[in-house]
Short mmCIF file of N, CA and C in Angstrom, two decimals:
data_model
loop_
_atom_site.label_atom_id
_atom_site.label_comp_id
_atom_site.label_asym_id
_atom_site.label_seq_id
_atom_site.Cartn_x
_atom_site.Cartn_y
_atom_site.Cartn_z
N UNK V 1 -9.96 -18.07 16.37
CA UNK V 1 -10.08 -16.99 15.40
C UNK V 1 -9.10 -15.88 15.77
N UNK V 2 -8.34 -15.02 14.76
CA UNK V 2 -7.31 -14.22 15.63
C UNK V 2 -8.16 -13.08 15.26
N UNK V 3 -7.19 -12.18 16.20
CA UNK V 3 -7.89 -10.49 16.39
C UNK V 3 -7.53 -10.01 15.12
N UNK V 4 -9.14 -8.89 14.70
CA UNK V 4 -8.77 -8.05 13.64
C UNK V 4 -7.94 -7.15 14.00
N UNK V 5 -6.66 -7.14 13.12
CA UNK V 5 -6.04 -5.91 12.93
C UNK V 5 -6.31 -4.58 12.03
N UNK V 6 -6.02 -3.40 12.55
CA UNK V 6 -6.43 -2.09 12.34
C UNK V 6 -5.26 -0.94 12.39
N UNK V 7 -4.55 -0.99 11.46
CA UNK V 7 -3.83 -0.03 11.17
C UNK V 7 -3.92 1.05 10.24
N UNK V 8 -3.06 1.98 10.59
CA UNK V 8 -3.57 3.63 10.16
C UNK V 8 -2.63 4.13 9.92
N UNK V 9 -1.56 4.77 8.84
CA UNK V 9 -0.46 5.56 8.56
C UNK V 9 -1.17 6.73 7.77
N UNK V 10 -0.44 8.03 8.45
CA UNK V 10 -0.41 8.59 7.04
C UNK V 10 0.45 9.14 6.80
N UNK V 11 0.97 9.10 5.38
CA UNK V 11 1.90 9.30 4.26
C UNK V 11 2.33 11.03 4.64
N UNK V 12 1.38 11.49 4.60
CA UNK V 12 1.10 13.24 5.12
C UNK V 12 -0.37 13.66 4.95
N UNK V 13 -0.52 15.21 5.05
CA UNK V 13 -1.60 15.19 5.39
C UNK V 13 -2.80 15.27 4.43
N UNK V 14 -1.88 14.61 3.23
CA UNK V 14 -3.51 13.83 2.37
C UNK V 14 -3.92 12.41 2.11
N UNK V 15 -2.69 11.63 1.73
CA UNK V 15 -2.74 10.32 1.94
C UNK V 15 -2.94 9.35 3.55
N UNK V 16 -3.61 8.77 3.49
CA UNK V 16 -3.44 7.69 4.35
C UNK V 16 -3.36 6.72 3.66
N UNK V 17 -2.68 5.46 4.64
CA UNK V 17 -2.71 3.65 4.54
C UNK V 17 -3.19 3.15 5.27
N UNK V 18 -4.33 2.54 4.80
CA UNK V 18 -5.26 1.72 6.06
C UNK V 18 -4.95 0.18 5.94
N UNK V 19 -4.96 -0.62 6.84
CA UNK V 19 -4.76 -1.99 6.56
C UNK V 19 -5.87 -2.53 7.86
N UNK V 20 -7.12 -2.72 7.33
CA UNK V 20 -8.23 -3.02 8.14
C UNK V 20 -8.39 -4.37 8.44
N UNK V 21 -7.78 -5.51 9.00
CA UNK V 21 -7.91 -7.07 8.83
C UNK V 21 -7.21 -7.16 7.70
N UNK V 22 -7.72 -7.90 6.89
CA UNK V 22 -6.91 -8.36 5.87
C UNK V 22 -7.39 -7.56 3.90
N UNK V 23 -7.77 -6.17 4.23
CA UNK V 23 -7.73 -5.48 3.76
C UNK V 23 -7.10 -4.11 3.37
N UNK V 24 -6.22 -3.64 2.47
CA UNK V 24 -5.94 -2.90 2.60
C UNK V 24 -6.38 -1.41 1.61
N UNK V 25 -6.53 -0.07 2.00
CA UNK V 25 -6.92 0.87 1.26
C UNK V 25 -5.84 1.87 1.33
N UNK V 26 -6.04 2.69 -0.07
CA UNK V 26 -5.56 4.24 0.36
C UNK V 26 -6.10 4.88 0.15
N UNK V 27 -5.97 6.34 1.05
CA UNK V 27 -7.24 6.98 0.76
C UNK V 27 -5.82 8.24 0.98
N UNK V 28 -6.80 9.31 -0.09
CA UNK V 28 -6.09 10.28 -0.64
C UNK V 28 -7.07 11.37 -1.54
N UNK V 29 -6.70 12.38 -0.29
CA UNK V 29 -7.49 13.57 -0.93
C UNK V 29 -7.82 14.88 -1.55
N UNK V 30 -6.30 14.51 -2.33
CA UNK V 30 -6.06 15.40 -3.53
C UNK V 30 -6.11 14.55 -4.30
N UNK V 31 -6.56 13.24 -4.45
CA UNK V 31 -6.69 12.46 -5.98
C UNK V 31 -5.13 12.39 -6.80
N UNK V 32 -4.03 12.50 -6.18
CA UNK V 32 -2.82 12.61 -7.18
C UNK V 32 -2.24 11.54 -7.28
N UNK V 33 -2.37 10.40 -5.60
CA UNK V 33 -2.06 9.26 -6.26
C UNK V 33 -2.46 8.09 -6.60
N UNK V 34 -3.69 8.47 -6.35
CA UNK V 34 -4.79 7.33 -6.32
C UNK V 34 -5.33 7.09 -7.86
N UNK V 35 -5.97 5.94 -8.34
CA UNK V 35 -6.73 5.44 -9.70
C UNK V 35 -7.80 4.71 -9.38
N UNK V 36 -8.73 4.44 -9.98
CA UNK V 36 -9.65 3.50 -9.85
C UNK V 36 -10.36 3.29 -8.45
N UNK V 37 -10.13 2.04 -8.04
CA UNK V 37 -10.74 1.92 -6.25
C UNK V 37 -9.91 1.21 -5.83
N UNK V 38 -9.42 1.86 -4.94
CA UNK V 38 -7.59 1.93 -4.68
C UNK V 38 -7.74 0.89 -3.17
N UNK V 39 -8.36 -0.41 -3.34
CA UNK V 39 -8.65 -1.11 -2.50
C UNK V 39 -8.47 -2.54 -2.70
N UNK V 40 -7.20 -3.32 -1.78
CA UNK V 40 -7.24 -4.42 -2.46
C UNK V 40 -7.45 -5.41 -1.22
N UNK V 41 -7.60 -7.03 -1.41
CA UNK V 41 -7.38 -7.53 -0.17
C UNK V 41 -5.82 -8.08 -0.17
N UNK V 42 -5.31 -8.27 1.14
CA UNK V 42 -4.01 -8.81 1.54
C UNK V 42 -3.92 -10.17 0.46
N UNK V 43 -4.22 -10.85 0.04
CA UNK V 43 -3.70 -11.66 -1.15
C UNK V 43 -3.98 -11.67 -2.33
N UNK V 44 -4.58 -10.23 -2.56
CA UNK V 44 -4.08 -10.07 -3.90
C UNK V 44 -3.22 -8.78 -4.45
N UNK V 45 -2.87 -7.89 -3.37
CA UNK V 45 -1.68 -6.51 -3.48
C UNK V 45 -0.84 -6.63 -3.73
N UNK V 46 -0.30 -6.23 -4.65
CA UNK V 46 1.09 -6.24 -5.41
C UNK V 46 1.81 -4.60 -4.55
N UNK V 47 2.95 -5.08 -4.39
CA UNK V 47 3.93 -3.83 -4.14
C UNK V 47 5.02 -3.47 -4.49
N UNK V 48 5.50 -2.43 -5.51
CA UNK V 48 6.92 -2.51 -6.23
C UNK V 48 7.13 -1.27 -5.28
N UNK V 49 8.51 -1.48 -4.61
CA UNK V 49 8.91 -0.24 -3.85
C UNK V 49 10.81 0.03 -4.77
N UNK V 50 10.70 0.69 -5.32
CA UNK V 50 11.93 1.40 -5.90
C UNK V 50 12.61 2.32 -4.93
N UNK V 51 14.30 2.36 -4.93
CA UNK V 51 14.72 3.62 -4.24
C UNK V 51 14.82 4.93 -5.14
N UNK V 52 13.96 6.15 -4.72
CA UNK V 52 14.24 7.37 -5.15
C UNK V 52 14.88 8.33 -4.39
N UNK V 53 15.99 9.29 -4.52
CA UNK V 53 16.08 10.26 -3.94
C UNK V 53 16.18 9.77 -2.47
N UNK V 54 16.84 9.06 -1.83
CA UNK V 54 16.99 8.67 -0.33
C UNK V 54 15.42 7.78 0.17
N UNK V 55 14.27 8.63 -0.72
CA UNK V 55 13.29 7.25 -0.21
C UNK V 55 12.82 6.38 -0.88
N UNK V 56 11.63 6.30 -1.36
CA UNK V 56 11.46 5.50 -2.40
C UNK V 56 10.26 5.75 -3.20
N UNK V 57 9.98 5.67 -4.51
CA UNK V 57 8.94 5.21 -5.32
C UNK V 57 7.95 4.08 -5.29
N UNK V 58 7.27 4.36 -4.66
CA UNK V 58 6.16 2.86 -4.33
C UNK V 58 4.80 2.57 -5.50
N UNK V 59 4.74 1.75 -5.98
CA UNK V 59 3.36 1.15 -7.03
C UNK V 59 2.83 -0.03 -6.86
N UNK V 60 1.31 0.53 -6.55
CA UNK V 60 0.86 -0.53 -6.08
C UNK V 60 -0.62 -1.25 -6.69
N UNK V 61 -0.68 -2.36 -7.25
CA UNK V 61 -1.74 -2.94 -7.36
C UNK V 61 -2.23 -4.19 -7.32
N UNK V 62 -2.76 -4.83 -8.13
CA UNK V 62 -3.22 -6.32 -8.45
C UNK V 62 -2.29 -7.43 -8.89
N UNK V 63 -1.45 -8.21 -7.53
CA UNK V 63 -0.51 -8.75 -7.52
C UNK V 63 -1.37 -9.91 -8.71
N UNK V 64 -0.49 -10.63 -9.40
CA UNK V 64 -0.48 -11.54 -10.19
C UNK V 64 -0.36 -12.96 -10.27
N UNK V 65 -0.66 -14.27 -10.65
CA UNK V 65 -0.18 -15.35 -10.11
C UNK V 65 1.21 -15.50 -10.16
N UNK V 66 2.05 -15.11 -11.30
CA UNK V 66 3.35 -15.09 -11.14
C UNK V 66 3.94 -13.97 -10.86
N UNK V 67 3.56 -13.47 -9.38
CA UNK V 67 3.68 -12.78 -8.41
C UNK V 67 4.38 -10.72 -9.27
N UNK V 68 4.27 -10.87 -10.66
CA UNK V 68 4.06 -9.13 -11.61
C UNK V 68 2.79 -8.92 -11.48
N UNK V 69 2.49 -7.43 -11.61
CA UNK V 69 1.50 -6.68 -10.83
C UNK V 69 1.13 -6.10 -12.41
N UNK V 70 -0.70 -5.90 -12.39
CA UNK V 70 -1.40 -5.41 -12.79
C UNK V 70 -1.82 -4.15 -12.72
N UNK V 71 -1.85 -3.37 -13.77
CA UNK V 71 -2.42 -1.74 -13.15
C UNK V 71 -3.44 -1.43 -13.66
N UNK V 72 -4.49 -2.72 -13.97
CA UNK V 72 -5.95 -2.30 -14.55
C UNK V 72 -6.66 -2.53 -13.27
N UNK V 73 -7.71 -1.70 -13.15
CA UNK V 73 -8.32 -1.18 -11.47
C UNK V 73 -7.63 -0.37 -11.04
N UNK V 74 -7.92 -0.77 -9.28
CA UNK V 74 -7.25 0.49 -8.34
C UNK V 74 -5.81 -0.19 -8.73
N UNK V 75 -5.19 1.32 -8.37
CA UNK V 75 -3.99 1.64 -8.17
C UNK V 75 -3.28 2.44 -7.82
N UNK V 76 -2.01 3.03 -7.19
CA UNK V 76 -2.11 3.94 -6.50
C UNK V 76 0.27 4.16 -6.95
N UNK V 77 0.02 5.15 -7.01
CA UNK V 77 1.94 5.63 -7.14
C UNK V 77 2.45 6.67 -6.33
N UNK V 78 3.16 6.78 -5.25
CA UNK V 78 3.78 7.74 -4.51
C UNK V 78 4.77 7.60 -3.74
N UNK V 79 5.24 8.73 -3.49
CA UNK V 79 7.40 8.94 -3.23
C UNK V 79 6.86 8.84 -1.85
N UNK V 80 7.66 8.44 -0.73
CA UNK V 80 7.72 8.47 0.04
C UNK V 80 9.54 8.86 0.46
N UNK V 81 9.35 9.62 1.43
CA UNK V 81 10.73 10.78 1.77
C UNK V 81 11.06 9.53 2.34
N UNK V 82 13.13 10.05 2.62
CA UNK V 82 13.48 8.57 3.58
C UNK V 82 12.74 9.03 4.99
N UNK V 83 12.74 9.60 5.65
CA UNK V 83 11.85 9.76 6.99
C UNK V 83 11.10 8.53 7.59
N UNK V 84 10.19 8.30 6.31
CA UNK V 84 9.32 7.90 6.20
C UNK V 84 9.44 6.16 5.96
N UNK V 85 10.73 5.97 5.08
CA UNK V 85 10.36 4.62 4.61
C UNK V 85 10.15 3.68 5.64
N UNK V 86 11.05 3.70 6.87
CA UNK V 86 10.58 2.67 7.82
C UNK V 86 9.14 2.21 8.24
N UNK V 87 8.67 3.05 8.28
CA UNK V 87 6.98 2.88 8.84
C UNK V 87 6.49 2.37 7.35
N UNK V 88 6.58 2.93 6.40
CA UNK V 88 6.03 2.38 5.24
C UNK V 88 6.09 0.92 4.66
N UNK V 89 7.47 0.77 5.04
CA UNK V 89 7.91 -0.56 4.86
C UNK V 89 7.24 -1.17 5.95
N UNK V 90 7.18 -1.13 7.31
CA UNK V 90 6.75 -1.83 7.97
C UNK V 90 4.97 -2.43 7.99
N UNK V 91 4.36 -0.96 7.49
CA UNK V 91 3.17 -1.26 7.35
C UNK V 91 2.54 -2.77 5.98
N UNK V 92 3.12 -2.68 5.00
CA UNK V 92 3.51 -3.20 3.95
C UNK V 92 3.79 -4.80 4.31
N UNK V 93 4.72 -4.80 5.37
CA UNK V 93 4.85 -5.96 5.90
C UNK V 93 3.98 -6.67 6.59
N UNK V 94 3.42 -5.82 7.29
CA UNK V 94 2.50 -5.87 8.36
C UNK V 94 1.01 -6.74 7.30
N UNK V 95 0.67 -6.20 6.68
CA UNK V 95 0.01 -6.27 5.34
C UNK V 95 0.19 -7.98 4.81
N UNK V 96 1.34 -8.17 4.29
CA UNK V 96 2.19 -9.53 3.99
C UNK V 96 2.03 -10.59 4.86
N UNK V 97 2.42 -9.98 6.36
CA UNK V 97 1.61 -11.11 7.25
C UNK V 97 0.40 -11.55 7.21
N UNK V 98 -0.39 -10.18 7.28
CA UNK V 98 -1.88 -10.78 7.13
C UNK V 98 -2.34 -11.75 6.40
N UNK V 99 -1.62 -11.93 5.33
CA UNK V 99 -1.96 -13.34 4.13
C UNK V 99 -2.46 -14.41 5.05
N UNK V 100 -1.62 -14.69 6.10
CA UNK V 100 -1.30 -15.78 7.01
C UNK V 100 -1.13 -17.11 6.88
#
């Protein structure tokens, strides 16, 4: 059986990215980029990451069988500065593995 993984980013100091095992959440507490119940598991998260402004535009929800994303339920939209994209991207990945 492999070890649960437990990761923790945050975006700043309202958003976080949790990726709990093979779950992932965001939690955000000004409500600006969050929708619905912004909670999906690792095979079914969709992630469109666009470049904006040096970082990027990220949207995220209910990946699809032919792998286009759904935005009925949770869902969640936010810029991330370039600073930032590495860890974001990595977490994301990190995420992708978990499928396994």
């Amino acid at each position: 059986m492999r070890e649960r993984e437990y990761v923790e980013y945050w975006l700043d100091e309202n958003v976080v990215l949790v990726l709990d095992n093979r779950v992932v959440e965001i939690f955000d507490a000004s409500q600006k980029t969050v929708s619905g119940r912004p909670r999906w598991h690792v095979a079914h998260i969709g992630v469109d990451a666009k470049p904006r402004g040096g970082g990027l535009r990220v949207k995220i929800g209910a990946r699809l069988p032919d792998d286009s994303m759904s935005y009925l339920g949770g869902q969640a939209v936010f810029d991330v500065p370039e600073d930032k994209v590495p860890h974001v991207l990595a977490f994301f990945d990190r995420a992708k593995h978990a499928r396994g």
